[in-house]
PDB file of C-alpha atoms in Angstrom:
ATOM      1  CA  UNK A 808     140.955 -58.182-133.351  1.00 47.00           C
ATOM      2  CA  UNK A 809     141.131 -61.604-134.544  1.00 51.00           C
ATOM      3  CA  UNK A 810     143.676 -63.826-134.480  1.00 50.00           C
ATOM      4  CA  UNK A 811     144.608 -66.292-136.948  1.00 56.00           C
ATOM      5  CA  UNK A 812     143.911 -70.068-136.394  1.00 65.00           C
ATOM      6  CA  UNK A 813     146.337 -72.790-137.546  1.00 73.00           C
ATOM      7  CA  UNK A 814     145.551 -76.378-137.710  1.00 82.00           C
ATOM      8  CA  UNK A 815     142.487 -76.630-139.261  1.00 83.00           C
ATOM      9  CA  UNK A 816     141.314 -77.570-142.919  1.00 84.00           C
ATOM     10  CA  UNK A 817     137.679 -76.895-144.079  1.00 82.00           C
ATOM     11  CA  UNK A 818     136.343 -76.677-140.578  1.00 83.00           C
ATOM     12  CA  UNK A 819     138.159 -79.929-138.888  1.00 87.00           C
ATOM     13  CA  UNK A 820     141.590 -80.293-136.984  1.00 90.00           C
ATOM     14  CA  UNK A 821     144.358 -81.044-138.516  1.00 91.00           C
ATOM     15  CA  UNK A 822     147.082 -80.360-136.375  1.00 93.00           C
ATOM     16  CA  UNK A 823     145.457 -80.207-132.607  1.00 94.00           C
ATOM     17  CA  UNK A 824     148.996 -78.815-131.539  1.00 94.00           C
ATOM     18  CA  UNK A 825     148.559 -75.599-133.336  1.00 93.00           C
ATOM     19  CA  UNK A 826     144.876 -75.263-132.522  1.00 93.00           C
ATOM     20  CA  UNK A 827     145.840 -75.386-128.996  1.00 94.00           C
ATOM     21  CA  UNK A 828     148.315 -73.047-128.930  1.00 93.00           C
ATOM     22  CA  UNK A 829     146.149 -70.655-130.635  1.00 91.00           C
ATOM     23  CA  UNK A 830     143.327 -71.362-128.469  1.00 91.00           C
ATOM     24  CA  UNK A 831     145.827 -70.900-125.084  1.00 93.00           C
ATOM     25  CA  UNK A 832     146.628 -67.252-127.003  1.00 92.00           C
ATOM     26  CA  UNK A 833     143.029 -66.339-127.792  1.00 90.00           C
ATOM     27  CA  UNK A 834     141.996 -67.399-124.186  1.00 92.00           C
ATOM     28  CA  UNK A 835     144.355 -65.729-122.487  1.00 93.00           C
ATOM     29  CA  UNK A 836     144.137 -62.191-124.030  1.00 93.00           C
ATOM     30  CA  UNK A 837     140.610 -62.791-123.591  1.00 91.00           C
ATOM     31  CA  UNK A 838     140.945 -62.714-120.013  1.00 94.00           C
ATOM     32  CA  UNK A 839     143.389 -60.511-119.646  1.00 95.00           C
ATOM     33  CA  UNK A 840     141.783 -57.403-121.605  1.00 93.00           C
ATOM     34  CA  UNK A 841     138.376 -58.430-119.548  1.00 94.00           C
ATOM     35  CA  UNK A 842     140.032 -59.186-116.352  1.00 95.00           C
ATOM     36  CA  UNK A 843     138.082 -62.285-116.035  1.00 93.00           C
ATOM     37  CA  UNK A 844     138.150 -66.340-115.678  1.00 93.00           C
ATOM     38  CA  UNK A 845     137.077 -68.433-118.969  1.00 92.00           C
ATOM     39  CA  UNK A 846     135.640 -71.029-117.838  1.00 90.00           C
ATOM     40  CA  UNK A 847     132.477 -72.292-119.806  1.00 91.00           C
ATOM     41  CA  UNK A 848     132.336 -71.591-123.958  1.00 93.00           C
ATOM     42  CA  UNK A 849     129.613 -72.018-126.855  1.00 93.00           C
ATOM     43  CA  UNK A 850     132.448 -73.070-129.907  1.00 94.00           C
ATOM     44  CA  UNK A 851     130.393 -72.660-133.224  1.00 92.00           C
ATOM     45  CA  UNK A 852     131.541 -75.913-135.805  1.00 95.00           C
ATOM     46  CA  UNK A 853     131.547 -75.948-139.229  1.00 94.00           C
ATOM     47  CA  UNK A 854     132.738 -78.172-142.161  1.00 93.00           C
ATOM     48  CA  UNK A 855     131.361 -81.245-144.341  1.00 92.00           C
ATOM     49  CA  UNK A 856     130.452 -83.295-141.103  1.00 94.00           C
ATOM     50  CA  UNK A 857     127.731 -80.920-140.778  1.00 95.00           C
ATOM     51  CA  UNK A 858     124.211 -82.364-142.176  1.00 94.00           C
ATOM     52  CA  UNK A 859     120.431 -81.680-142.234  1.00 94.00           C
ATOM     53  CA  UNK A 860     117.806 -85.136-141.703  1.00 94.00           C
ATOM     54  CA  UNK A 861     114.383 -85.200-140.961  1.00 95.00           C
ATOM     55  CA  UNK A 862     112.944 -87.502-138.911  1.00 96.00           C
ATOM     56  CA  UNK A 863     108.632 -87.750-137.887  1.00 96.00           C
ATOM     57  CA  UNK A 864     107.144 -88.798-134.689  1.00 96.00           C
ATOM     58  CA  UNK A 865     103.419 -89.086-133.872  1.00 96.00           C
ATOM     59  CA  UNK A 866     101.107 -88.867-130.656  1.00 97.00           C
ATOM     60  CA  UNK A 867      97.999 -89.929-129.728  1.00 96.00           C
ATOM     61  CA  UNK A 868      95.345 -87.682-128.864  1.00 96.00           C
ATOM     62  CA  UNK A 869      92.389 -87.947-126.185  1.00 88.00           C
ATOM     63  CA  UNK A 870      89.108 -89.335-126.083  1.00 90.00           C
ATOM     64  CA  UNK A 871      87.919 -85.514-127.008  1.00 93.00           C
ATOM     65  CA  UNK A 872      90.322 -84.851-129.994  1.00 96.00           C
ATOM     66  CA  UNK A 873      91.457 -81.647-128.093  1.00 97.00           C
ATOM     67  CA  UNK A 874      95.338 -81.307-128.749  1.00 97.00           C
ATOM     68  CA  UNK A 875      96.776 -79.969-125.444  1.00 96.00           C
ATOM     69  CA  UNK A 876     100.247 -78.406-124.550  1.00 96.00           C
ATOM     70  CA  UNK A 877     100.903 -82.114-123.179  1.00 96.00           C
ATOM     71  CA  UNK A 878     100.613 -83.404-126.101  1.00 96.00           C
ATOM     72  CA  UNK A 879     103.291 -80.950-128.059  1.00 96.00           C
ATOM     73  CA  UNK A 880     105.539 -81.678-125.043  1.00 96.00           C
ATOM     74  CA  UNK A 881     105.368 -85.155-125.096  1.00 96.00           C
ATOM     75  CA  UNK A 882     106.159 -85.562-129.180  1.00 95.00           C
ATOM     76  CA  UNK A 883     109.414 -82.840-128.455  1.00 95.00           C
ATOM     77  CA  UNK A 884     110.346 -85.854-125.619  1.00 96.00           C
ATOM     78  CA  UNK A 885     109.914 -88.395-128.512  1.00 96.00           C
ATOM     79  CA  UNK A 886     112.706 -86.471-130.539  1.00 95.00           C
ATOM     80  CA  UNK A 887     114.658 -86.108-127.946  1.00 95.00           C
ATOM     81  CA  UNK A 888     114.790 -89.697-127.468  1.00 95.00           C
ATOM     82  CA  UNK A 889     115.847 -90.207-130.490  1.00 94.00           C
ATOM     83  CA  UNK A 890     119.329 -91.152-131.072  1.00 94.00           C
ATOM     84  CA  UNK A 891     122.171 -90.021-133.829  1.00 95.00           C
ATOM     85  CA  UNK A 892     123.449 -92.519-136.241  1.00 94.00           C
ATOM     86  CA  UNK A 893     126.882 -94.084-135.947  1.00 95.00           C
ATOM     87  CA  UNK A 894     129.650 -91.573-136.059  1.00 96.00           C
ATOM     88  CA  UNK A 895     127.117 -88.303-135.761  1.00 97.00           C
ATOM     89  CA  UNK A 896     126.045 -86.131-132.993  1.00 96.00           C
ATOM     90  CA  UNK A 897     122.855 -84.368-132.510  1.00 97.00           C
ATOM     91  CA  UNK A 898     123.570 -80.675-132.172  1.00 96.00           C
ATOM     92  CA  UNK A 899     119.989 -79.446-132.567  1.00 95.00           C
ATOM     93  CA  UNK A 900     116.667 -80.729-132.918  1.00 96.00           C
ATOM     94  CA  UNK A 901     113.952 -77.961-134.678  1.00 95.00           C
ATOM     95  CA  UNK A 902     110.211 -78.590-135.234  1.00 95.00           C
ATOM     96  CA  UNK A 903     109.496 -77.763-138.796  1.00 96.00           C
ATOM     97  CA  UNK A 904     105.698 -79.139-139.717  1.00 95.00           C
ATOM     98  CA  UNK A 905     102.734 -80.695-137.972  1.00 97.00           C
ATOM     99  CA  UNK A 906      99.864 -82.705-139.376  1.00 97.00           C
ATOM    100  CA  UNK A 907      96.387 -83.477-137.913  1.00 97.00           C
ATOM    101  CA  UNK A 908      95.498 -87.134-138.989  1.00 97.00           C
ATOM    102  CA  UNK A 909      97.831 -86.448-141.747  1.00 94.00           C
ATOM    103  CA  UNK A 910      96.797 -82.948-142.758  1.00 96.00           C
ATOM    104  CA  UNK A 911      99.339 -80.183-142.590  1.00 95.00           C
ATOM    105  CA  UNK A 912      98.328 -77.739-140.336  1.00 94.00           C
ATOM    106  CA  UNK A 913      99.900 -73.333-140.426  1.00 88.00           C
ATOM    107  CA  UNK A 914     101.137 -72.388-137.135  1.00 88.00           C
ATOM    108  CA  UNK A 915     100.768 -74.170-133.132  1.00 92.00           C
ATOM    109  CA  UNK A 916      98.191 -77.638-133.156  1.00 96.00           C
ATOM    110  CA  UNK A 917      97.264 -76.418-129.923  1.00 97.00           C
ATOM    111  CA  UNK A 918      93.664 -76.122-129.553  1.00 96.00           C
ATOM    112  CA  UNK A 919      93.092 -77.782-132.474  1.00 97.00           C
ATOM    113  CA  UNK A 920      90.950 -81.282-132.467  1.00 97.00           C
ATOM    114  CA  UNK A 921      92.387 -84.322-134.499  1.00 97.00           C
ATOM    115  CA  UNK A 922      92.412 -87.851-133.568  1.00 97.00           C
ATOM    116  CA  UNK A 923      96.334 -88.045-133.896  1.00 97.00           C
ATOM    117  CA  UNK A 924      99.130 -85.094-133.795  1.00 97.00           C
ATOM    118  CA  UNK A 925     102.111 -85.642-136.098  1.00 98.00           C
ATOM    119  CA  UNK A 926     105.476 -83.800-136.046  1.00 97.00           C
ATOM    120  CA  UNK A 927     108.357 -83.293-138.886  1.00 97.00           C
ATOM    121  CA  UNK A 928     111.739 -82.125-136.690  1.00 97.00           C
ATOM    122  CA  UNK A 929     114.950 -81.161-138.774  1.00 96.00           C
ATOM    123  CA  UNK A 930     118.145 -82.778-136.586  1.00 97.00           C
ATOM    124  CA  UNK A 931     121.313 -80.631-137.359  1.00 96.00           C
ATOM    125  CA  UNK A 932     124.082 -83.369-137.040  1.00 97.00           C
ATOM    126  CA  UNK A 933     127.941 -83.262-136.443  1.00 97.00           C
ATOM    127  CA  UNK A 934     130.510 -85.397-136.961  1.00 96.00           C
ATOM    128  CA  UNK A 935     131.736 -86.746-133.803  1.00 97.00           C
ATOM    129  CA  UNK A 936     135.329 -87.708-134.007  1.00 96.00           C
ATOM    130  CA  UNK A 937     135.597 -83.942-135.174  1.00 95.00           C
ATOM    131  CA  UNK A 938     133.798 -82.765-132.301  1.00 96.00           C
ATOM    132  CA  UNK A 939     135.939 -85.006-129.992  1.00 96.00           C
ATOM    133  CA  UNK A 940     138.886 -83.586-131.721  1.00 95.00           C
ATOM    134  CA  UNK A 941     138.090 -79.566-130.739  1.00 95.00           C
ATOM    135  CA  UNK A 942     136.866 -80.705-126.791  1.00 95.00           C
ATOM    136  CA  UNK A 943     140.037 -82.065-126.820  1.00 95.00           C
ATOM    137  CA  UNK A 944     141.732 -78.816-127.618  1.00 94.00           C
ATOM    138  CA  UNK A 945     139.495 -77.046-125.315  1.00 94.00           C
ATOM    139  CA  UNK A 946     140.388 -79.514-122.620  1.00 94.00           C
ATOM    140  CA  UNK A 947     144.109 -79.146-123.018  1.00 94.00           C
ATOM    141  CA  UNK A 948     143.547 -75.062-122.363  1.00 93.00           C
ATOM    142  CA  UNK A 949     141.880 -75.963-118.980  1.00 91.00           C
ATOM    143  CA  UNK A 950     138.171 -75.508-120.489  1.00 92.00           C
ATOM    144  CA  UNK A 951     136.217 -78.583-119.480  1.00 88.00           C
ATOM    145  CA  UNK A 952     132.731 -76.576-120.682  1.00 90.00           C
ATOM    146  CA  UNK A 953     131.635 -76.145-123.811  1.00 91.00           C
ATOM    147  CA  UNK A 954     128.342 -76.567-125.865  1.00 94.00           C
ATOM    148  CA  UNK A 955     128.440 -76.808-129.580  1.00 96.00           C
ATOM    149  CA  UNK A 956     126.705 -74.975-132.012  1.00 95.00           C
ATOM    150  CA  UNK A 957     126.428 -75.164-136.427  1.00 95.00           C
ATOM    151  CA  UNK A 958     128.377 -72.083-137.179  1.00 94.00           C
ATOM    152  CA  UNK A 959     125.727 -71.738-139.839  1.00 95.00           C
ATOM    153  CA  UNK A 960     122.757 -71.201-137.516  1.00 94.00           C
ATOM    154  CA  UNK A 961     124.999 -69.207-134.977  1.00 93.00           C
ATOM    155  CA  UNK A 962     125.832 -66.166-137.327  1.00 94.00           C
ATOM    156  CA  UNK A 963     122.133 -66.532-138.770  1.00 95.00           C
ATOM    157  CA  UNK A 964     121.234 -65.264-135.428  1.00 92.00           C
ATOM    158  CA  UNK A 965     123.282 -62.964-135.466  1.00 92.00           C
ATOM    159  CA  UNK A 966     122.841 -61.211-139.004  1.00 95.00           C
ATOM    160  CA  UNK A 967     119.147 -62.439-139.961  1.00 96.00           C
ATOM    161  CA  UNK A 968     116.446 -60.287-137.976  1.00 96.00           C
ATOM    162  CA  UNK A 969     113.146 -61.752-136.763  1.00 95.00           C
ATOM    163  CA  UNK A 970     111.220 -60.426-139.934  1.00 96.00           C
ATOM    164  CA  UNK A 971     114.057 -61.382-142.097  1.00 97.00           C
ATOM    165  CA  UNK A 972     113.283 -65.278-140.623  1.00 96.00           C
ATOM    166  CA  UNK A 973     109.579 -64.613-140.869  1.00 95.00           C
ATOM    167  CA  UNK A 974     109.513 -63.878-144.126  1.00 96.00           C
ATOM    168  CA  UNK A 975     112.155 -66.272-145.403  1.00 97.00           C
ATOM    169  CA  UNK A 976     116.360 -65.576-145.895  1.00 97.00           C
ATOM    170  CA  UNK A 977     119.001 -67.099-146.575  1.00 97.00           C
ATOM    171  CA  UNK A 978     122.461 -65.957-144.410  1.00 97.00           C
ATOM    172  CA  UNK A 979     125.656 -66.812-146.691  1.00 95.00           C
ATOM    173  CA  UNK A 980     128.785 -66.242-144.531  1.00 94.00           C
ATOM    174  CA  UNK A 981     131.660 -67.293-146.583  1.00 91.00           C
ATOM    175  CA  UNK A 982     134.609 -67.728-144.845  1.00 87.00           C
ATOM    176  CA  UNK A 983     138.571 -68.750-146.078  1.00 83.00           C
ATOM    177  CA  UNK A 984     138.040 -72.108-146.899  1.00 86.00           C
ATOM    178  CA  UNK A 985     134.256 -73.180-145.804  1.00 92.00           C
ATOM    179  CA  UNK A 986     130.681 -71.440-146.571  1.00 94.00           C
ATOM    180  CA  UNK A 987     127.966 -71.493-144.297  1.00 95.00           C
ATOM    181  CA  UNK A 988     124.553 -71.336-145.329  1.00 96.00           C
ATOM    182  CA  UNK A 989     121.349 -71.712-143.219  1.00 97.00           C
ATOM    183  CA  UNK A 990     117.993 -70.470-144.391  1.00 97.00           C
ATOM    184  CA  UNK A 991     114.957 -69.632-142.166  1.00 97.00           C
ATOM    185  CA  UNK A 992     111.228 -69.485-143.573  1.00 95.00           C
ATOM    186  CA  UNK A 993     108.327 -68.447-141.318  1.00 93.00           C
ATOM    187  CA  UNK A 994     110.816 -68.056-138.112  1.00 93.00           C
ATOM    188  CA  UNK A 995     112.241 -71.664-138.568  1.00 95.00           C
ATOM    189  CA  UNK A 996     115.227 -72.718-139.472  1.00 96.00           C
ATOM    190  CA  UNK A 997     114.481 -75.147-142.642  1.00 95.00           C
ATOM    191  CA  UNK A 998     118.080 -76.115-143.738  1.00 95.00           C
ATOM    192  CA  UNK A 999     121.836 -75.298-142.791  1.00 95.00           C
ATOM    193  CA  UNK A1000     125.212 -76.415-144.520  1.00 94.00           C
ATOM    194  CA  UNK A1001     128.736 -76.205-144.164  1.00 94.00           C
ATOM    195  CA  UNK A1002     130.269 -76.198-147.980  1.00 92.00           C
ATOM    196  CA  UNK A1003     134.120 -76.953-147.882  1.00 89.00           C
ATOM    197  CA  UNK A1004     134.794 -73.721-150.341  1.00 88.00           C
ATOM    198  CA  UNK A1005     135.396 -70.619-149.480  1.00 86.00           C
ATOM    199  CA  UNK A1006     137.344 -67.501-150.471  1.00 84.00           C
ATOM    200  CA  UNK A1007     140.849 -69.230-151.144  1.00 83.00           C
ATOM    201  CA  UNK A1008     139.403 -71.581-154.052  1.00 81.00           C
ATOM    202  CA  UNK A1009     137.343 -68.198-155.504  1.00 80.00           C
ATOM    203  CA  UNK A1010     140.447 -65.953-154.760  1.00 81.00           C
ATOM    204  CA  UNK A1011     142.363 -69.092-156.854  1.00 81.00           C
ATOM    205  CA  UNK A1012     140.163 -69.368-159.476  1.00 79.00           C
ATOM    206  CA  UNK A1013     140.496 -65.043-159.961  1.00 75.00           C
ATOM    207  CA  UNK A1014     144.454 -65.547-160.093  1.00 76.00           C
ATOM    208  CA  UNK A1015     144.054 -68.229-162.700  1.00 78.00           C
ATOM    209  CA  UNK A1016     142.152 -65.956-164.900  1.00 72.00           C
ATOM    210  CA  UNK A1017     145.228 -64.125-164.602  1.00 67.00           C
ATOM    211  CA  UNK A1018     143.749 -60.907-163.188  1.00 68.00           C
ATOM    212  CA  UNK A1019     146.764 -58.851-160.940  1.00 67.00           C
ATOM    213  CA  UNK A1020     146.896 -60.088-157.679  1.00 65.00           C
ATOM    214  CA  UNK A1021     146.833 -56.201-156.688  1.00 69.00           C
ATOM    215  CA  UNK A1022     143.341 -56.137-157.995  1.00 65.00           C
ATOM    216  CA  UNK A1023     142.351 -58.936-155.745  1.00 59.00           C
TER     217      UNK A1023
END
């Protein structure tokens, strides 16, 4: 069953004493009903800190305008080079377009001749004071290994099927006070976002049309 969470507002600590008390609970049931050791997690983050940018990188191609493998590889190295702006950290980086000599090209460049292979990657960013903020938590409950993931992607892989993705979807979970949104077309993830409302502002704005709280 779940257990409840205080401490946090829209997504971010607010009181890292509470998270970590709740976290020492949730951890330790964890491993008591599994008889097992936590010691590495994947903590899904949500809130306002989370944003979409694009950013483009391009390649040269051989003498014989065949684009290889190599070349793919070496623009995904570009991008990974690439460094967040002040305050942010990259959680993911996802291709979402390529050009040939700046034509937009359906599907994988390789194979196909061009003279220069562009790419369009989406970075999902996180604040990172607010990430600091959670390893800290984790830390204090003795779990120095975690890897963070947008909650909005992480239940989109969960609920969203490979067709669903294919064909394009877009996987609302709305939570108690934040709403996650990603949304996939042709197996890609094109956009994610973390809305600070959530049930307790809709469940607020029923009460003041003065419907019965019984009815709720």
């Amino acid at each position: 069953n779940p257990m409840p969470v205080n401490g946090f507002v829209r997504g971010e600590i607010a009181n890292i004493e509470l998270v970590t008390k709740a976290l020492k609970s949730a951890v330790s049931d964890l491993e008591s009903r599994n008889n097992i050791i936590v010691n590495d997690v994947f903590v899904s983050v949500e809130g306002r800190h989370i944003v979409c940018a694009d950013n483009s990188g391009f390649v040269y191609i051989g003498s014989d305008g065949e684009i290889l493998e190599e070349n793919v590889k070496q623009l995904s190295e570009n991008m990974s080079n690439v460094q967040a702006p002040d305050g942010k950290v990259i959680l993911s980086r996802i291709p979402q377009r390529y050009k040939i000599d700046s034509r937009e090209i359906v599907g994988d460049p390789v194979g196909m001749y061009g003279k220069q292979l562009e790419a369009t990657y989406s970075f999902l960013l996180a604040g990172k004071s607010v990430l600091e903020r959670i390893g800290k938590a984790f830390d204090r409950v003795g779990i120095n290994g975690y890897n963070f993931c947008a909650a909005a992607s992480a239940t989109a892989q969960v609920a969203a099927t490979s067709d669903e993705k294919e064909m394009g979807v877009a996987v609302v979970d709305l939570g108690a006070g934040v709403t996650n949104v990603a949304i996939y077309h042709d197996g890609v993830l094109r956009y994610a976002v973390s809305i600070p409302m959530g049930q307790e502002a809709i469940n607020r704005d029923i009460k003041a049309n003065a419907i019965p709280e019984k009815h709720i």
